[in-house]
Coordinates of C-alpha atoms in Angstrom, one line a residue:
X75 CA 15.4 62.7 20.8
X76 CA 14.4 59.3 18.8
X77 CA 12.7 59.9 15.6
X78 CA 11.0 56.8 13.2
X79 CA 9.0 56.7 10.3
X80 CA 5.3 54.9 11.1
X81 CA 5.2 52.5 7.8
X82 CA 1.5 52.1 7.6
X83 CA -1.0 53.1 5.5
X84 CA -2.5 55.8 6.9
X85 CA -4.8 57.1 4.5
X86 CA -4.4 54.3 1.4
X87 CA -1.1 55.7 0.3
X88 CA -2.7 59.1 -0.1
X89 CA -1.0 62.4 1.1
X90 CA -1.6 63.0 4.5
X91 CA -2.4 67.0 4.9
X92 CA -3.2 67.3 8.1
X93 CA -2.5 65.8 11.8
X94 CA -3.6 66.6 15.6
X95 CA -3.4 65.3 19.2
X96 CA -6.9 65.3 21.1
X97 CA -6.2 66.9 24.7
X98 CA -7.0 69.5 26.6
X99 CA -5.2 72.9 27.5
X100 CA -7.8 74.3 29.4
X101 CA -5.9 73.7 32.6
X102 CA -3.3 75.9 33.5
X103 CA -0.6 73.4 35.8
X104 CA 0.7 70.9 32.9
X105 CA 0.1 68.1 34.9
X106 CA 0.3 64.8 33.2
X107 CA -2.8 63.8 34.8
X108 CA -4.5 66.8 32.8
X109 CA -3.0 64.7 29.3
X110 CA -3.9 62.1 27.2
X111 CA -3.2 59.0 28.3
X112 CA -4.4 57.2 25.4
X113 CA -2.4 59.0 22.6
X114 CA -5.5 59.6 20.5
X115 CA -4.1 60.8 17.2
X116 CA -6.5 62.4 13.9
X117 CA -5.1 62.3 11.0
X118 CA -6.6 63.8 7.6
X119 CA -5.5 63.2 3.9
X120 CA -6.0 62.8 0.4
X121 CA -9.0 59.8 0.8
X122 CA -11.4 62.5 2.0
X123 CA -11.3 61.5 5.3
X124 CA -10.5 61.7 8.8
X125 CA -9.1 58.9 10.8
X126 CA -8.6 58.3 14.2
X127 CA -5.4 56.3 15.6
X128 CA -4.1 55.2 19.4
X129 CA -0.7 55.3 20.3
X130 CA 0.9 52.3 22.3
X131 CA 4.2 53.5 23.6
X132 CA 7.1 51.8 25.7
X133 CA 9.5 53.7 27.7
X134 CA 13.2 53.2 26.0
X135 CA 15.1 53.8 29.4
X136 CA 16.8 57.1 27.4
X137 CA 13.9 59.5 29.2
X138 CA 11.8 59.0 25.9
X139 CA 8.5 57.1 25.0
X140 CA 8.8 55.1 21.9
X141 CA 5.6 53.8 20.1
X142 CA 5.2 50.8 19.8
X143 CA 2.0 49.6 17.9
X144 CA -0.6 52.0 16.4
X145 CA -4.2 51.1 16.8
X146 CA -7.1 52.0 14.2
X147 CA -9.9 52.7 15.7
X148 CA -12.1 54.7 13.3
X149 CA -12.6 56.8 9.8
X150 CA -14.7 60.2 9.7
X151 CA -15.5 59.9 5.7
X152 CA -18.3 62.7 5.8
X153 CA -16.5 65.1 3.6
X154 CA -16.8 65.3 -0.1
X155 CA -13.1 66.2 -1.2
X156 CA -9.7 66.1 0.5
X157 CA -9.3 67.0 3.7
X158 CA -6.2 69.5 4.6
X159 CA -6.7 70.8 7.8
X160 CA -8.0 69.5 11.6
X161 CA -7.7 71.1 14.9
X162 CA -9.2 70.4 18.3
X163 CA -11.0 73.5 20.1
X164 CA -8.5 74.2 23.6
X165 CA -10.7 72.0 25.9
X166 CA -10.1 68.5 23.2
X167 CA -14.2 68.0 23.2
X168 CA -15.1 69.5 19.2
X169 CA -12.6 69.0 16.4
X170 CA -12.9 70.6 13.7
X171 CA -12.0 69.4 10.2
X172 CA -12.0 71.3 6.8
X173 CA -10.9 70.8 2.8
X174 CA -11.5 71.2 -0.4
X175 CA -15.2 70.8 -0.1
X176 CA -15.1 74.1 1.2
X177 CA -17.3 73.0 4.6
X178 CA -16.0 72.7 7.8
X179 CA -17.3 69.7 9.9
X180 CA -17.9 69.9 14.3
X181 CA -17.0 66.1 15.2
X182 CA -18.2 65.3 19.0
X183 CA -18.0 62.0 20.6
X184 CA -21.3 61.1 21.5
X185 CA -22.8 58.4 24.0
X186 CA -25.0 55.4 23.2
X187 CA -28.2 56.9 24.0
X188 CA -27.4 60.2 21.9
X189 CA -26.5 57.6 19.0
X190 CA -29.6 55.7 19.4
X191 CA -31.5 59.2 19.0
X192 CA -29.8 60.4 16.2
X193 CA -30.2 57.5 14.6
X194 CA -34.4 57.6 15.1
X195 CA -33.9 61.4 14.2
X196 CA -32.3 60.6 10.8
X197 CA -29.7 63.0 11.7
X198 CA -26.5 62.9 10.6
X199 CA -24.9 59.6 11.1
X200 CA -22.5 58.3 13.8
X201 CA -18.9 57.2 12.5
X202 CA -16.7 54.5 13.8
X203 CA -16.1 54.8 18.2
X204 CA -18.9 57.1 18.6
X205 CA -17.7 60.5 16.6
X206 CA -21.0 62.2 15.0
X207 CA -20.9 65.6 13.1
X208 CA -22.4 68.1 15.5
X209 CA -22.2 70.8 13.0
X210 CA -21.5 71.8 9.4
X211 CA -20.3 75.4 8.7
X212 CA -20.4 76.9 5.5
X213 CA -20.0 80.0 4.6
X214 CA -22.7 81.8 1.9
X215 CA -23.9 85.1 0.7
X216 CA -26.9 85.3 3.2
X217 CA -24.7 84.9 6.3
X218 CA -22.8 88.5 5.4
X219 CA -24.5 91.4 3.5
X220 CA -21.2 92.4 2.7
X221 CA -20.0 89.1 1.6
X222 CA -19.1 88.9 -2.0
X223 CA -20.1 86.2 -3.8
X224 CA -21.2 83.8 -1.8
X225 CA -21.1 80.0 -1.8
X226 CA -17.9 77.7 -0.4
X227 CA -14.4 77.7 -1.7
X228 CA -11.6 75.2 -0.9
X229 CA -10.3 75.9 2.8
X230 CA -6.3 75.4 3.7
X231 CA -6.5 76.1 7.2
X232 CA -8.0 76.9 10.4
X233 CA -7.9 78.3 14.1
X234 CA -10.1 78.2 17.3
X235 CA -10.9 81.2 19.4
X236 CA -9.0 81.3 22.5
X237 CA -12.9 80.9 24.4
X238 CA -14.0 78.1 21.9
X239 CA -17.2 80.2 20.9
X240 CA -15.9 80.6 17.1
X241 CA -12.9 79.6 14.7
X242 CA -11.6 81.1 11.6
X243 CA -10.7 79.8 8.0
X244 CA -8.4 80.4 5.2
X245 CA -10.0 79.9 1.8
X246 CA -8.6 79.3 -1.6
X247 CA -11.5 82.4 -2.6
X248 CA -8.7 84.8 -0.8
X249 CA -10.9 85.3 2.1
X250 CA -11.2 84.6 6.4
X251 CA -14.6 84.1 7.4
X252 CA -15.3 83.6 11.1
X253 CA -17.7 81.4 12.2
X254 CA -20.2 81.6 15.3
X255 CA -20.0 77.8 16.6
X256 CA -23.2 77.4 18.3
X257 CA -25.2 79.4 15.9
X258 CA -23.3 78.3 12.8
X259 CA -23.1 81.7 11.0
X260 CA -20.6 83.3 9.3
X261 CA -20.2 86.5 11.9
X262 CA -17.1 88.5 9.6
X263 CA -15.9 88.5 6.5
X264 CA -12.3 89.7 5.1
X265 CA -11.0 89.5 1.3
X266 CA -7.9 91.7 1.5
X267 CA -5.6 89.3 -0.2
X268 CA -5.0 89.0 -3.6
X269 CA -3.8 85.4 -3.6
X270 CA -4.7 82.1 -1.8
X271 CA -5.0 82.2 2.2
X272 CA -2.8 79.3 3.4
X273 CA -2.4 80.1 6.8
X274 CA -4.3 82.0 9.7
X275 CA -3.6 82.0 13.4
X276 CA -6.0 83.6 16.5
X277 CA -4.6 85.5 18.9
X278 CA -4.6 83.6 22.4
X279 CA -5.6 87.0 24.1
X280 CA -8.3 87.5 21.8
X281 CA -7.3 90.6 19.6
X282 CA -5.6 90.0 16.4
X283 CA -6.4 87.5 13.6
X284 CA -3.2 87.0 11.3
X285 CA -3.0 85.5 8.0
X286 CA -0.7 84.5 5.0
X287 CA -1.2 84.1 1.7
X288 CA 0.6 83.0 -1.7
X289 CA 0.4 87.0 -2.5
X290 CA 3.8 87.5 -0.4
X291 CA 1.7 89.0 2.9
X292 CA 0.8 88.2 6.1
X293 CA -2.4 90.3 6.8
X294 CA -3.1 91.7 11.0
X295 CA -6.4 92.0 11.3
X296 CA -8.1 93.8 14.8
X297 CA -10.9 91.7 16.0
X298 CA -14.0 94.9 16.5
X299 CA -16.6 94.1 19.0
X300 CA -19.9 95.7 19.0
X301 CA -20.5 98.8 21.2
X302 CA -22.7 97.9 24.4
X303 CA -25.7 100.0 23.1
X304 CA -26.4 97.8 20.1
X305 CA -25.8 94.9 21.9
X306 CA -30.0 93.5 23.0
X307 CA -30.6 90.3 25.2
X308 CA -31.1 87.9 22.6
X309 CA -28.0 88.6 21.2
X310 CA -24.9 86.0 22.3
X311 CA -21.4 86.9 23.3
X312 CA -20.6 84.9 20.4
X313 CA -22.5 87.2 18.5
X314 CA -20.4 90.3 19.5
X315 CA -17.8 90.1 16.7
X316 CA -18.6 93.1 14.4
X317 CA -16.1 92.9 11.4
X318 CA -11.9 91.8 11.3
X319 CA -10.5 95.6 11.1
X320 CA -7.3 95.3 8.3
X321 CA -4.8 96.9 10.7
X322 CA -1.3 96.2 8.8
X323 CA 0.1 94.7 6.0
X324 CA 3.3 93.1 6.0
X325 CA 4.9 91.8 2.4
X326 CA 8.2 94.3 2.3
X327 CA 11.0 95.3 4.6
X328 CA 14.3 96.4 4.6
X329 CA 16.8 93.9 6.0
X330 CA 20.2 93.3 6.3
X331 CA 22.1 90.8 3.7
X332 CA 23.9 87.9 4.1
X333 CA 27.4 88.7 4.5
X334 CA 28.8 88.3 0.5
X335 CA 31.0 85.3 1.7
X336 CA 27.3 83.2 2.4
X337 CA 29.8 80.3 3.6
X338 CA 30.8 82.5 6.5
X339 CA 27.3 82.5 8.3
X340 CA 27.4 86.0 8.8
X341 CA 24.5 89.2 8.4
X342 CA 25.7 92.1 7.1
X343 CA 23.9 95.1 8.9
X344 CA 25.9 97.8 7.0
X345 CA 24.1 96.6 3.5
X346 CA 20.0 96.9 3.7
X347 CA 17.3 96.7 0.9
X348 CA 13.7 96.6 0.5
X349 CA 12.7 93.4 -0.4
X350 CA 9.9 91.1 -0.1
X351 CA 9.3 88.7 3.0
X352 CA 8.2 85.8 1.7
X353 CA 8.0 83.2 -1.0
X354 CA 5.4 83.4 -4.0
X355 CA 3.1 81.2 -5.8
X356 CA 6.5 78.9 -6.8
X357 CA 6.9 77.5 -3.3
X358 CA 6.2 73.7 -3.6
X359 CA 3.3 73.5 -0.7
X360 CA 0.0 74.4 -0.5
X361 CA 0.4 75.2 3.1
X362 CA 1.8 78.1 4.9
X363 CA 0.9 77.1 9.2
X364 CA 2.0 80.3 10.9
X365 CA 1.4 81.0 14.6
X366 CA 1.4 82.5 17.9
X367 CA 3.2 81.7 21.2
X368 CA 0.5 80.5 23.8
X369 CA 1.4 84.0 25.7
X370 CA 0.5 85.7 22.5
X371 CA 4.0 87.2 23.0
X372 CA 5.6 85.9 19.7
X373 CA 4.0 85.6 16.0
X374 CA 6.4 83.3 14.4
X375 CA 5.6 83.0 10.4
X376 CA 7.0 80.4 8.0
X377 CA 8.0 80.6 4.1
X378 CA 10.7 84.1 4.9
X379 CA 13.2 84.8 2.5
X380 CA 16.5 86.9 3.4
X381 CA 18.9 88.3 0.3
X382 CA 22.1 87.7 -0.1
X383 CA 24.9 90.3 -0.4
X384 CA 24.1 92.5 -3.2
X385 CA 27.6 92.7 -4.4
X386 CA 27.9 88.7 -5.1
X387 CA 28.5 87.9 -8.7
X388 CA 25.6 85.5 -8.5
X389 CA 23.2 87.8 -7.5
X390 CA 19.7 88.0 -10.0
X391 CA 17.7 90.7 -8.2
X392 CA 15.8 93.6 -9.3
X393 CA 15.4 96.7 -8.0
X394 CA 12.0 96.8 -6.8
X395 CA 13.4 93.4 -4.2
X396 CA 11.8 90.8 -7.0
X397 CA 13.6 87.8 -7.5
X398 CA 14.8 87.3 -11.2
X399 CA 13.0 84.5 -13.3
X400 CA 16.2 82.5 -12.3
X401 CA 16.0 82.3 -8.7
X402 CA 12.2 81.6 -9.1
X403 CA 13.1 78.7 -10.6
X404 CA 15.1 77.5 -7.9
X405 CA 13.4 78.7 -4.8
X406 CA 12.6 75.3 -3.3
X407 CA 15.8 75.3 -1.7
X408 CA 18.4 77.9 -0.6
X409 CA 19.7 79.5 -4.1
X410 CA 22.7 82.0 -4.8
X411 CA 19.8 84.9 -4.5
X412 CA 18.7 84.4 -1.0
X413 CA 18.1 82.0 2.1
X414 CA 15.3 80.1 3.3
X415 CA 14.1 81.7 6.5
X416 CA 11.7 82.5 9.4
X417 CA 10.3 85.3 10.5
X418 CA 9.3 86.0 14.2
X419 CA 7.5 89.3 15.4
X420 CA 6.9 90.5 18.8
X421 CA 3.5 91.1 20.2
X422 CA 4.6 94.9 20.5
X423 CA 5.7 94.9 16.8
X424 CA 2.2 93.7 16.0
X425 CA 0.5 96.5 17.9
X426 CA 3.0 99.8 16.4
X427 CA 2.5 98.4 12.7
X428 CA 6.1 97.7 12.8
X429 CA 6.7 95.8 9.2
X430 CA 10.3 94.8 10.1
X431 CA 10.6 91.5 11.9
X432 CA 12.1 91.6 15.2
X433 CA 14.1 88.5 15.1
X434 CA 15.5 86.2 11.8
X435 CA 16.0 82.4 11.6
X436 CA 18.3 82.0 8.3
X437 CA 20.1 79.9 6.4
X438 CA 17.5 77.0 6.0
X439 CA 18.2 75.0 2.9
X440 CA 14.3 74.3 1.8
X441 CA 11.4 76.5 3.0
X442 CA 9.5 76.2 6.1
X443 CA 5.7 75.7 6.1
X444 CA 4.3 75.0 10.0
X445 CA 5.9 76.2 12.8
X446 CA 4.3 74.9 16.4
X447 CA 5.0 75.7 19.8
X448 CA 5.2 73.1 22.9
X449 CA 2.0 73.6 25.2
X450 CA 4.3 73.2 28.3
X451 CA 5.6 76.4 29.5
X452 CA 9.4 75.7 31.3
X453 CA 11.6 77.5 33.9
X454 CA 14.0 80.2 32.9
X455 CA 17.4 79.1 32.4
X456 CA 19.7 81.4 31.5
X457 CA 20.3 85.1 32.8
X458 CA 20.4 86.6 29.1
X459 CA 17.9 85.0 26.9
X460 CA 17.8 86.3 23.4
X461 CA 13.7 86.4 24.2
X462 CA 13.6 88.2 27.3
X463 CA 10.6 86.5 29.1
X464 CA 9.7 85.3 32.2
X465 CA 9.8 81.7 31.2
X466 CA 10.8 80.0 28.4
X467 CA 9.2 78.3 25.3
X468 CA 9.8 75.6 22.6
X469 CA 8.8 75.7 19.0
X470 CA 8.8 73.0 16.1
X471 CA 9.8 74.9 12.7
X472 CA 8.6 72.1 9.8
X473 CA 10.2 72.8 6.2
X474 CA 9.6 70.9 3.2
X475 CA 12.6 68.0 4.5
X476 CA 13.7 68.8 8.1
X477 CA 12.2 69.6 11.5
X478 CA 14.0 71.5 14.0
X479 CA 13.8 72.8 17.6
X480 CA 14.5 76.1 19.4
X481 CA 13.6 77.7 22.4
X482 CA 13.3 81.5 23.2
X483 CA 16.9 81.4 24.8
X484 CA 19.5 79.8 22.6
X485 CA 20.8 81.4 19.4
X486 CA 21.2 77.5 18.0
X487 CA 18.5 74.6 17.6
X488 CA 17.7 72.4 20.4
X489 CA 17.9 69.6 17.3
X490 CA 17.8 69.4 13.6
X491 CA 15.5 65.9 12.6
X492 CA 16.1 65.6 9.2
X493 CA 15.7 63.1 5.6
X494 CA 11.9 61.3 7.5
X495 CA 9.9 62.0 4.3
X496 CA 10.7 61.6 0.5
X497 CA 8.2 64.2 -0.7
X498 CA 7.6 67.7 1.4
X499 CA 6.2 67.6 4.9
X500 CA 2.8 69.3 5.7
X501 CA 2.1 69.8 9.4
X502 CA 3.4 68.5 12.8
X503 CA 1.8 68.5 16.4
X504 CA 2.9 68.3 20.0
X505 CA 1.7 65.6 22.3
X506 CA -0.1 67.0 25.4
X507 CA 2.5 66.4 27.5
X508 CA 5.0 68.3 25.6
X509 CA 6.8 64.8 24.6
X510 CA 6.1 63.8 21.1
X511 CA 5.9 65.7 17.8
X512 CA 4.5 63.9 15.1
X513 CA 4.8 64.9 11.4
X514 CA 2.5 64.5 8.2
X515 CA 3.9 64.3 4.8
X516 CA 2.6 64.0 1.1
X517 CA 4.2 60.9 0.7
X518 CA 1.3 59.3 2.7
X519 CA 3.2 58.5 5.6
X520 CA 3.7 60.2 9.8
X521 CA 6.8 59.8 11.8
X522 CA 7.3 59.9 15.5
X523 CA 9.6 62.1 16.7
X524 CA 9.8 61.2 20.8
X525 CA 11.4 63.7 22.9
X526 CA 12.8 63.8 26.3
X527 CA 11.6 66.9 28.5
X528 CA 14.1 67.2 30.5
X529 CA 16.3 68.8 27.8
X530 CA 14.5 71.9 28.0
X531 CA 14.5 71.8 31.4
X532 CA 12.5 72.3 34.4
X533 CA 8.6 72.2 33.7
X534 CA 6.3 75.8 35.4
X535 CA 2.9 76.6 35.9
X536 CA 1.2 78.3 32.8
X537 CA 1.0 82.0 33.8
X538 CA -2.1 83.6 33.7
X539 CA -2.7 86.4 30.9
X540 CA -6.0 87.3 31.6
X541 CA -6.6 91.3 32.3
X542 CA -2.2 91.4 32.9
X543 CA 0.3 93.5 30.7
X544 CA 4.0 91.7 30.7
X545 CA 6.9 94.1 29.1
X546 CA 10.0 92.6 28.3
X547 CA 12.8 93.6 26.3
X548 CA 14.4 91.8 23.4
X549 CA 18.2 91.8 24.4
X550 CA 20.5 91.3 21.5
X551 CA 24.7 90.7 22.2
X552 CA 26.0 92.0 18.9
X553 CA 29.4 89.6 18.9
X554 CA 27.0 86.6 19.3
X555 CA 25.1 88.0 15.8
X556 CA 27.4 88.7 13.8
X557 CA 29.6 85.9 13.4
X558 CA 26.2 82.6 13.6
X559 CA 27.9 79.8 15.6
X560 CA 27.9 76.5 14.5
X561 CA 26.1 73.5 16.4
X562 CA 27.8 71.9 18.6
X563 CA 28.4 68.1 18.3
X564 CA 26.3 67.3 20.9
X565 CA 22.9 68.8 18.7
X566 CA 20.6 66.1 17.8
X567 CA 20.7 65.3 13.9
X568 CA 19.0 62.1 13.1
X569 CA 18.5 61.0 9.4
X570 CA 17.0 57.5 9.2
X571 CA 16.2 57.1 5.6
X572 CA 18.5 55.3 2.9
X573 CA 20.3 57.7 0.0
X574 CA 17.9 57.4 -3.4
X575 CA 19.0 58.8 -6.5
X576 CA 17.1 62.4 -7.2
X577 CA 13.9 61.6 -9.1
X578 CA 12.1 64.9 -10.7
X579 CA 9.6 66.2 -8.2
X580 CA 6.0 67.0 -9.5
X581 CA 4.5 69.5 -6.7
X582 CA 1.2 69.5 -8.5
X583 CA -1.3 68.6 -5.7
X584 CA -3.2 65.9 -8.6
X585 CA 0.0 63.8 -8.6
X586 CA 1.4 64.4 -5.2
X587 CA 0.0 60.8 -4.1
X588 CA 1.4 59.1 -6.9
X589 CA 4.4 56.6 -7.1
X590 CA 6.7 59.3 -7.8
X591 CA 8.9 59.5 -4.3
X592 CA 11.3 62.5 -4.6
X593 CA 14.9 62.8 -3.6
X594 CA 15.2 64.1 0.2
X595 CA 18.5 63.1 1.4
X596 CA 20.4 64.3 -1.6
X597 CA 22.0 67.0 0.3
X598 CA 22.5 64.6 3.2
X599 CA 25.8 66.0 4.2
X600 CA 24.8 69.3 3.6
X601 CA 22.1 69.0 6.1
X602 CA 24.3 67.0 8.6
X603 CA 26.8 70.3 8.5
X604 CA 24.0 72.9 8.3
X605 CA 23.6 75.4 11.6
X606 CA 20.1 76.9 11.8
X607 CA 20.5 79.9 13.4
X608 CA 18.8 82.9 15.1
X609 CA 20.1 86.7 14.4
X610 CA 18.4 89.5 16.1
X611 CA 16.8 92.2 13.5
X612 CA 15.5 94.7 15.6
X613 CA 15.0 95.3 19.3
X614 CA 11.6 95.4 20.1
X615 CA 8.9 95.2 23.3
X616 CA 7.1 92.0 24.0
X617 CA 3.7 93.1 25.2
X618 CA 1.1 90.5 26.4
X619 CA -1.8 93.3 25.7

């Protein structure tokens, strides 16, 4: 892997809060014919807008593409207020952007003649290389009965429907609304959290919603269709969404500790405690990106927390699992308390209510805050994965300083990228092809991270899920968990950025673009030694239905 920092303006030194690849995964072979081949990049930051970017890459000879120059070829400024989140729908035709103006905007890339119209019409005007809003969504009291309240509040994120036909959103009013593309209504309504929704993921086989919030929870919700009877002709299949069914909630489990020696990378399963899951209000992002595998298999969730030994002297816990006022101070990193970490349940854990996560990724030093999987699916290689499925997967796990790599097999990263950013990072992408990740940060800026393929080996069709039930079992070897293994020399760790002194850092989201440029290499050795590793919770089922 080759990682570089872009120094370019991006969006007039403002944070950059959101970034996304156009290209299509409708196809199911992972051709590179099916990519694309121009590297069209959206960005979407602090300057209310969104902007649009081409790649130009060179081959380096090391099985990577480097870029070379960046091209910009347009700016979407039709939104009010910052922008903090943009996805394409699965096919790369509609993006969909959304922000603190609490509307989300349809971009389509129109021709000349629908310009020419539009412009006749008066309707609403056609940005730079042809991009026109095709729709606004906004949610309001007369959409829902049952909607509280009405009117728009800030959104933090967003996710398309496996079909295209509607997306979701995460507001800052505690809510998930669900929106009927074509029509523009809001269809369903859910205000179960008692905090902030910064985070919300649809299942790819189109029966859970999932979201996270700064309350400590990630909420499953059961998508209810209608029954056939009230269904007439004039209503839409878009239209058959009847409400988001809460069916768990997930904030507290009991899990093992870190061993009491913490230096000793080890997980104590003879100690467990009820605790909470996840970080609080304290945790310096306003973003929380969980998702799900493209098989729907795996729900892998950001932000985790795992305790420490109980009997350490440095211990400041309560009884009821809160962290003292101490270790709230301190939570940004890895404290005496606990250990950054992520969570990943099983589609089978999902469907028996099962709070308990089924597998653990400890011993991060600062939080993690998007996770994103590889579109390309790849060939089995080993005869006892730790994720026992037919094919194997790779995931991007983003905290606030580093970004690192697994795949469903391997108990240790692919790669640990670390010290790209001087202030926290925001969200990352894949490439189409499966070969570049690029990062966002607040500092204003995106790096590159290119990536050769054949690491993770042989490339395989993407298997069909539709109307198909796959079982597999979550093997765990015990004398692999208890002792975490170290990297081996041979791991990826690339830090490209000079050591500063540690200035103060402000997380308040007012000063976040200011000149104020946070430490992030200050534990550079610390990162250069640290193992991200997996340990195995719980045995569960994966089940693709």
């Amino acid at each position: 892997m080759e990682a570089t920092n872009l120094q370019i303006y991006w969006h007039e030194s403002q944070p950059v809060y959101s970034i996304t690849f156009r290209g299509s995964q409708a196809d199911d072979d992972n051709d590179d014919e099916n990519s694309n081949e121009k590297g069209e990049l959206f960005t979407a930051g602090g300057d209310n807008k969104v902007r649009l970017w081409r790649l130009n890459c060179e081959e380096t000879g090391k099985g990577t593409c480097k870029v070379d120059t960046i091209d910009f070829l347009s700016g979407l400024s039709l939104h009010e207020q910052a922008v903090n989140v943009i996805r394409f729908d699965h096919r790369g035709n509609i993006l969909a952007s959304a922000g603190d103006d609490g509307q989300v905007l349809l971009w389509k890339l129109t021709d000349e003649e629908t310009r020419k119209k539009q412009q006749r019409m008066g309707d609403e005007p056609v940005e730079g290389d042809g991009w026109a809003v095709w729709k606004r969504l906004r949610g309001t009291a007369n959409d829902l009965d049952n909607m509280p309240g009405g009117g728009a509040s800030e959104i933090y994120d967003l996710s398309w429907s496996p079909d295209d036909k509607y997306l979701v959103t995460a507001s800052m009013d505690n809510s998930l609304k669900v929106f009927n593309v074509d029509t523009g209504n809001c269809v369903a309504f859910a205000k179960d959290h008692n905090h902030y929704v910064q985070g919300v993921t649809w299942d790819p086989l189109n029966q859970y919603i999932i979201s996270q919030s700064v309350d400590r929870s990630i909420n499953i919700y059961e998508i209810e269709l209608r029954d056939s009877k009230d269904i007439t002709s004039s209503t839409t299949s878009t239209e058959l969404i009847k409400r988001l069914k809460l069916k768990n909630r997930i904030f507290k489990s009991e899990l093992p500790f870190i061993d009491e020696d913490a230096s000793s990378r080890k997980i104590d399963y003879s100690v467990q405690k009820s605790s909470y899951l996840y970080h609080n209000e304290t945790l310096p992002s306003f973003f929380r990106r969980l998702v799900m595998s493209p098989c729907g298999s795996l729900l892998v969730v950001p932000t985790g927390l795992i305790k420490n030994h109980p009997t350490s002297t440095s211990i400041g816990t309560k009884d009821d699992g809160e962290e003292s006022s101490q270790s709230n101070s301190i939570n940004t990193s890895a404290s005496s308390d606990f250990n950054n970490a992520v969570f990943i349940y099983t589609r089978a854990a999902i469907k028996q209510n099962l709070g308990k996560p089924s597998i653990c990724l400890p011993f991060f030093k600062k939080p993690a805050v998007a996770v994103a999987f590889s579109p390309i699916f790849y060939e089995r290689t080993s005869n006892k994965p730790y994720v026992d499925l037919p094919y194997k997967l790779v995931f991007a796990i983003a905290t606030i300083n580093q970004v690192i790599f697994y795949d469903t097999e391997n108990i240790e990263p692919i790669s640990i990228v670390s010290n790209l950013h001087y202030t926290p990072l925001t969200d990352l992408t894949w490439s189409p092809r499966g070969d570049m990740v690029m990062v966002s940060s607040t500092d204003g800026f995106c790096s590159a991270i290119s990536i050769n393929t054949a690491v993770f080996g042989r490339r395989t069709k993407k298997p069909s899920f539709t109307n198909t039930i796959v079982k597999e079992e979550i093997s765990l070897n015990r004398e692999d968990a208890s002792e975490v293994k170290q990297p081996k020399r041979s791991h990826d760790i690339i830090n490209i950025l000079p050591v500063r002194k540690k200035s103060k850092v402000d997380t308040n989201k007012s000063t976040t673009d200011s000149a104020s440029t946070p430490d992030a290499t200050g534990n550079d050795k610390e990162n250069k030694d640290d193992a991200k590793t997996l340990e195995i919770i719980k045995n569960t089922e994966i089940e693709n239905s």
